[in-house]
Amino acid sequence: MSGSAKYQLISESPIGPLGVRIRNGLVCGIDFLDRRFKPFSSGDLLALETQRQLRNYFQSGGSEFLLPLGLLGTDFQVRVWRTLARISRGSVRTYGEVAHELGTSPRAVGNACRSNPVPLIIPCHRVVSASGIGGFAGATAGRRLDIKQWLLQHEGVHL
C-alpha cells in the first residue's frame, strides 16, 4: 500500500499529520507525515479512541495513552520500549540512564528508540543525551528534532 491507504487514521496535530496504523485490533504504528496528508478516520472504534487520546494529549497534556499496542521488535527493543513507557510526562532520562538500568549501552538504547513503531505512545522523545536534547527518530537536526523539542516543551520540559 502507498500513501494514506495504509493508515486507519490520519490525525491532525500541532506537529503535523500523524498516520496511525491499526492491525487486528492493535495500534501498531504512528508515522510523522508531511502536510500533504489530510485528516482521515476509518471510523472503527480503535481509530476513534486513538484520535480522542491524541487530541487530549495535544490539547491539554491529558493522561497517559491507554491503547492496545502491537509492538513488533526484537526482545531487546521491546524491553527498551517498556522501560520508556514508564518515563512520566514532564520527565526525561538520558540514554545512559536507560542503558544502565537495562545493562546495555547508550547506543543500543538509541537504536531501539529509533525503531520505536509508536512514538508519542511509547515516549522516546523523553530520552535525551547527557549533553542536550540528543536525536529523534534517527535525526539529529531538522523537522524530527523540532518535533522532539516541541513535545518536550508541551510536557513542561525545557532543556
CSV table of C-alpha atoms in Angstrom, one decimal:
chain,number,residue,atom,x,y,z
A,1,MET,CA,0.0,0.0,0.0
A,2,SER,CA,1.1,3.5,-0.5
A,3,GLY,CA,0.1,7.0,0.7
A,4,SER,CA,-2.8,7.4,3.1
A,5,ALA,CA,-4.3,3.9,2.2
A,6,LYS,CA,-2.0,2.2,4.7
A,7,TYR,CA,-3.4,4.3,7.6
A,8,GLN,CA,-6.7,3.7,9.5
A,9,LEU,CA,-6.3,7.2,11.0
A,10,ILE,CA,-4.6,10.4,9.9
A,11,SER,CA,-4.9,12.8,12.8
A,12,GLU,CA,-4.0,16.5,12.5
A,13,SER,CA,-1.8,17.8,15.3
A,14,PRO,CA,0.4,20.8,16.2
A,15,ILE,CA,3.4,18.8,14.9
A,16,GLY,CA,1.8,17.9,11.6
A,17,PRO,CA,-0.4,15.0,10.5
A,18,LEU,CA,0.1,11.6,12.3
A,19,GLY,CA,-0.6,8.4,10.4
A,20,VAL,CA,-1.8,5.6,12.6
A,21,ARG,CA,-1.7,2.0,11.5
A,22,ILE,CA,-4.1,-0.4,13.2
A,23,ARG,CA,-4.0,-4.2,12.7
A,24,ASN,CA,-6.0,-6.9,14.3
A,25,GLY,CA,-7.4,-4.5,17.0
A,26,LEU,CA,-3.9,-3.2,17.9
A,27,VAL,CA,-2.2,0.1,17.3
A,28,CYS,CA,1.0,-1.0,15.6
A,29,GLY,CA,2.4,2.2,14.1
A,30,ILE,CA,2.4,6.0,14.2
A,31,ASP,CA,4.2,8.0,11.5
A,32,PHE,CA,5.0,11.7,11.3
A,33,LEU,CA,3.6,12.8,8.0
A,34,ASP,CA,4.0,15.8,5.8
A,35,ARG,CA,1.3,18.4,5.3
A,36,ARG,CA,0.0,16.8,2.0
A,37,PHE,CA,-1.8,14.2,4.1
A,38,LYS,CA,-5.3,15.2,5.1
A,39,PRO,CA,-7.2,14.1,8.2
A,40,PHE,CA,-9.0,10.8,7.8
A,41,SER,CA,-10.5,8.1,10.0
A,42,SER,CA,-11.7,4.6,9.1
A,43,GLY,CA,-14.3,5.1,11.8
A,44,ASP,CA,-13.5,1.9,13.6
A,45,LEU,CA,-13.7,2.1,17.4
A,46,LEU,CA,-10.0,1.9,18.0
A,47,ALA,CA,-9.3,4.6,15.4
A,48,LEU,CA,-11.8,6.9,17.1
A,49,GLU,CA,-10.4,6.1,20.6
A,50,THR,CA,-6.8,6.8,19.3
A,51,GLN,CA,-8.0,10.1,17.8
A,52,ARG,CA,-9.6,11.0,21.1
A,53,GLN,CA,-6.5,10.3,23.1
A,54,LEU,CA,-4.2,12.1,20.7
A,55,ARG,CA,-6.4,15.2,20.8
A,56,ASN,CA,-6.5,15.0,24.6
A,57,TYR,CA,-2.7,14.9,24.6
A,58,PHE,CA,-2.2,17.8,22.3
A,59,GLN,CA,-5.0,20.0,23.8
A,60,SER,CA,-4.4,19.6,27.5
A,61,GLY,CA,-1.5,17.3,28.1
A,62,GLY,CA,-4.1,14.8,29.1
A,63,SER,CA,-3.4,11.5,30.8
A,64,GLU,CA,-1.1,8.7,29.6
A,65,PHE,CA,-2.1,6.8,26.5
A,66,LEU,CA,-4.1,3.7,27.2
A,67,LEU,CA,-4.3,1.9,23.8
A,68,PRO,CA,-3.7,-1.8,22.9
A,69,LEU,CA,-0.4,-2.0,21.1
A,70,GLY,CA,1.0,-4.5,18.6
A,71,LEU,CA,4.8,-3.9,19.1
A,72,LEU,CA,6.9,-5.8,16.5
A,73,GLY,CA,10.5,-5.8,17.5
A,74,THR,CA,13.3,-7.8,19.0
A,75,ASP,CA,13.1,-8.9,22.6
A,76,PHE,CA,15.7,-6.2,23.4
A,77,GLN,CA,13.7,-3.5,21.6
A,78,VAL,CA,10.6,-4.4,23.4
A,79,ARG,CA,12.5,-4.3,26.8
A,80,VAL,CA,13.7,-0.8,25.9
A,81,TRP,CA,10.2,0.3,24.8
A,82,ARG,CA,8.6,-1.0,28.1
A,83,THR,CA,11.2,1.0,30.0
A,84,LEU,CA,10.5,4.1,28.0
A,85,ALA,CA,6.8,3.7,28.6
A,86,ARG,CA,7.4,4.2,32.3
A,87,ILE,CA,9.0,7.6,31.9
A,88,SER,CA,6.3,10.0,33.1
A,89,ARG,CA,5.2,13.1,31.3
A,90,GLY,CA,7.3,16.1,32.2
A,91,SER,CA,10.4,13.9,32.9
A,92,VAL,CA,13.4,12.9,30.9
A,93,ARG,CA,16.0,10.3,31.2
A,94,THR,CA,19.3,10.0,29.4
A,95,TYR,CA,20.3,7.3,27.0
A,96,GLY,CA,23.0,6.4,29.6
A,97,GLU,CA,20.5,6.1,32.5
A,98,VAL,CA,18.2,3.8,30.5
A,99,ALA,CA,21.2,1.8,29.3
A,100,HIS,CA,22.5,1.4,32.9
A,101,GLU,CA,19.0,0.2,34.0
A,102,LEU,CA,18.9,-2.4,31.2
A,103,GLY,CA,22.6,-3.4,31.4
A,104,THR,CA,23.4,-2.3,27.9
A,105,SER,CA,25.0,0.7,26.0
A,106,PRO,CA,23.5,4.1,25.3
A,107,ARG,CA,24.0,3.5,21.6
A,108,ALA,CA,21.8,0.3,21.8
A,109,VAL,CA,19.1,2.3,23.6
A,110,GLY,CA,19.3,5.0,20.9
A,111,ASN,CA,18.9,2.3,18.2
A,112,ALA,CA,15.9,0.9,19.9
A,113,CYS,CA,14.4,4.4,20.3
A,114,ARG,CA,14.9,4.9,16.5
A,115,SER,CA,13.0,1.7,15.8
A,116,ASN,CA,10.0,2.6,18.1
A,117,PRO,CA,6.9,2.0,16.0
A,118,VAL,CA,4.6,4.1,18.1
A,119,PRO,CA,6.3,7.4,19.1
A,120,LEU,CA,4.2,9.5,21.5
A,121,ILE,CA,2.6,6.4,22.9
A,122,ILE,CA,6.0,4.9,23.7
A,123,PRO,CA,7.6,8.3,24.6
A,124,CYS,CA,11.1,8.0,23.1
A,125,HIS,CA,11.1,11.8,22.9
A,126,ARG,CA,11.6,11.7,26.7
A,127,VAL,CA,15.1,10.2,26.3
A,128,VAL,CA,17.8,12.8,25.9
A,129,SER,CA,21.6,12.8,25.6
A,130,ALA,CA,23.8,13.7,28.7
A,131,SER,CA,24.7,16.9,27.0
A,132,GLY,CA,21.4,18.1,25.5
A,133,ILE,CA,18.4,17.0,23.5
A,134,GLY,CA,20.0,14.2,21.5
A,135,GLY,CA,18.4,12.9,18.4
A,136,PHE,CA,14.9,11.8,17.5
A,137,ALA,CA,13.6,9.1,15.1
A,138,GLY,CA,17.1,8.8,13.6
A,139,ALA,CA,17.6,12.5,13.0
A,140,THR,CA,20.0,14.9,14.8
A,141,ALA,CA,18.7,18.0,13.1
A,142,GLY,CA,15.7,19.3,11.1
A,143,ARG,CA,12.0,18.6,11.4
A,144,ARG,CA,12.3,15.5,13.6
A,145,LEU,CA,14.4,17.3,16.2
A,146,ASP,CA,11.9,20.3,16.1
A,147,ILE,CA,9.1,17.8,16.9
A,148,LYS,CA,11.1,16.4,19.8
A,149,GLN,CA,11.7,19.9,21.2
A,150,TRP,CA,8.0,20.8,20.8
A,151,LEU,CA,6.9,17.6,22.5
A,152,LEU,CA,9.2,18.2,25.5
A,153,GLN,CA,8.2,21.8,25.8
A,154,HIS,CA,4.5,20.8,25.6
A,155,GLU,CA,5.1,18.5,28.5
A,156,GLY,CA,6.9,21.2,30.5
A,157,VAL,CA,10.5,20.1,29.9
A,158,HIS,CA,12.9,22.9,28.9
A,159,LEU,CA,16.5,21.8,28.0
